[in-house]
XYZ file of C-alpha atoms in Angstrom:
104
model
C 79.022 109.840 90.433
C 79.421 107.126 87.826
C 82.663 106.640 88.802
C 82.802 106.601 92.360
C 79.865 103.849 92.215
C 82.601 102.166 89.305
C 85.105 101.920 91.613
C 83.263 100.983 94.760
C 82.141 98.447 92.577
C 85.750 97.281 91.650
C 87.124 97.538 95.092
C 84.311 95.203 96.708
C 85.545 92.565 94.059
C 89.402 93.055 94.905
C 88.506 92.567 98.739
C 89.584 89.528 100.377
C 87.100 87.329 101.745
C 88.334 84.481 104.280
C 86.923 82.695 107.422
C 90.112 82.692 109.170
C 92.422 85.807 109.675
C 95.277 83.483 108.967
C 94.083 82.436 105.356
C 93.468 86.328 104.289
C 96.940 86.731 105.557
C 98.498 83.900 103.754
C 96.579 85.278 100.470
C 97.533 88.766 101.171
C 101.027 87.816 101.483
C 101.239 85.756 98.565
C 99.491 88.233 96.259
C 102.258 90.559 97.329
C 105.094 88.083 96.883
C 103.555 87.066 93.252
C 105.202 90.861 91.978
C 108.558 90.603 90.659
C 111.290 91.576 93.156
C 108.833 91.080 95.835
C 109.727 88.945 99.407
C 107.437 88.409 101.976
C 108.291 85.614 104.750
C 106.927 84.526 107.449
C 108.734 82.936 110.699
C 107.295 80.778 113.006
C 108.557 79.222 116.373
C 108.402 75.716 116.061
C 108.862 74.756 119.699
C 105.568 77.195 120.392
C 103.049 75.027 117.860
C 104.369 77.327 114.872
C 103.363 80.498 116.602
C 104.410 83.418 114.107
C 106.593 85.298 115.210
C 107.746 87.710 112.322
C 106.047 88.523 109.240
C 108.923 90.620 106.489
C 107.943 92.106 103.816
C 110.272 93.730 101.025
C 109.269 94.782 98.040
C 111.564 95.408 94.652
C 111.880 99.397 95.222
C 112.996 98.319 98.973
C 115.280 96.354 98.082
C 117.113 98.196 95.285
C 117.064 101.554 97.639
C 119.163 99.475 100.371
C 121.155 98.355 97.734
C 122.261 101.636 96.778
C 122.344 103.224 100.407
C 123.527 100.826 102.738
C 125.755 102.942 104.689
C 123.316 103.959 107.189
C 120.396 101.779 108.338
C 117.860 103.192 110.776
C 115.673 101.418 112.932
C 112.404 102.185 114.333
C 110.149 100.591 116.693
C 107.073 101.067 117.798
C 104.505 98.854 120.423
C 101.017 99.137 121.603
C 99.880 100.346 118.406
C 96.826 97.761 118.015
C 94.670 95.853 120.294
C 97.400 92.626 119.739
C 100.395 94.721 121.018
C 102.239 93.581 117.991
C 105.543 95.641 117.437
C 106.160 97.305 114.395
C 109.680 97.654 112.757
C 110.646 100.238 110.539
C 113.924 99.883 108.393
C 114.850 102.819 106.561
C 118.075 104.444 104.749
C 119.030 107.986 103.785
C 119.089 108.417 99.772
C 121.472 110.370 98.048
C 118.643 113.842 99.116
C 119.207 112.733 102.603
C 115.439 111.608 102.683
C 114.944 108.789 104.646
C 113.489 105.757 102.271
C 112.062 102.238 103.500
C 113.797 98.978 103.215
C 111.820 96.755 105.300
């Protein structure tokens, strides 16, 4: 029980505490981006008051997996998966098992 109560412990420290969605975000993404290997970008329409548009993340594993299969690429997309009908996009490849392994 020691443990769990450890960890709890440890996890409430890790959490990210912001007043504003977009500054957890921001943090989030640059903790992520701080790894070696790691990219995370954002894009924002500049002729909408720097609306985002797209957030990207890629992370080292991603990217050397595409690297090594890039002959096929699938896509997926999904919508009305949250409350903010943001659309999710999936990139994956097959490896050399013909498991299918995310780039993106």
């Amino acid at each position: 029980m020691k443990d769990v109560h450890n960890l709890v412990a440890r996890l409430q420290q890790e959490t990210y505490v912001f007043p504003r969605i977009e500054d957890r975000i921001r943090a989030i993404l640059a903790d992520f981006a701080a790894h070696e290997g790691n990219i995370a970008r954002v894009y924002a329409n500049e002729a909408k008051e720097n609306i985002i548009e797209c957030i990207s993340i890629q992370s080292a594993r991603m990217r050397t997996m595409f690297e090594h299969f890039p002959e096929i690429l699938l896509i997926d997309a999904t919508h009305d998966t949250n409350d903010s009908n943001y659309k999710l996009f999936s990139f994956m490849v097959h490896d050399a098992m013909g498991k299918g392994q995310h780039v993106q």
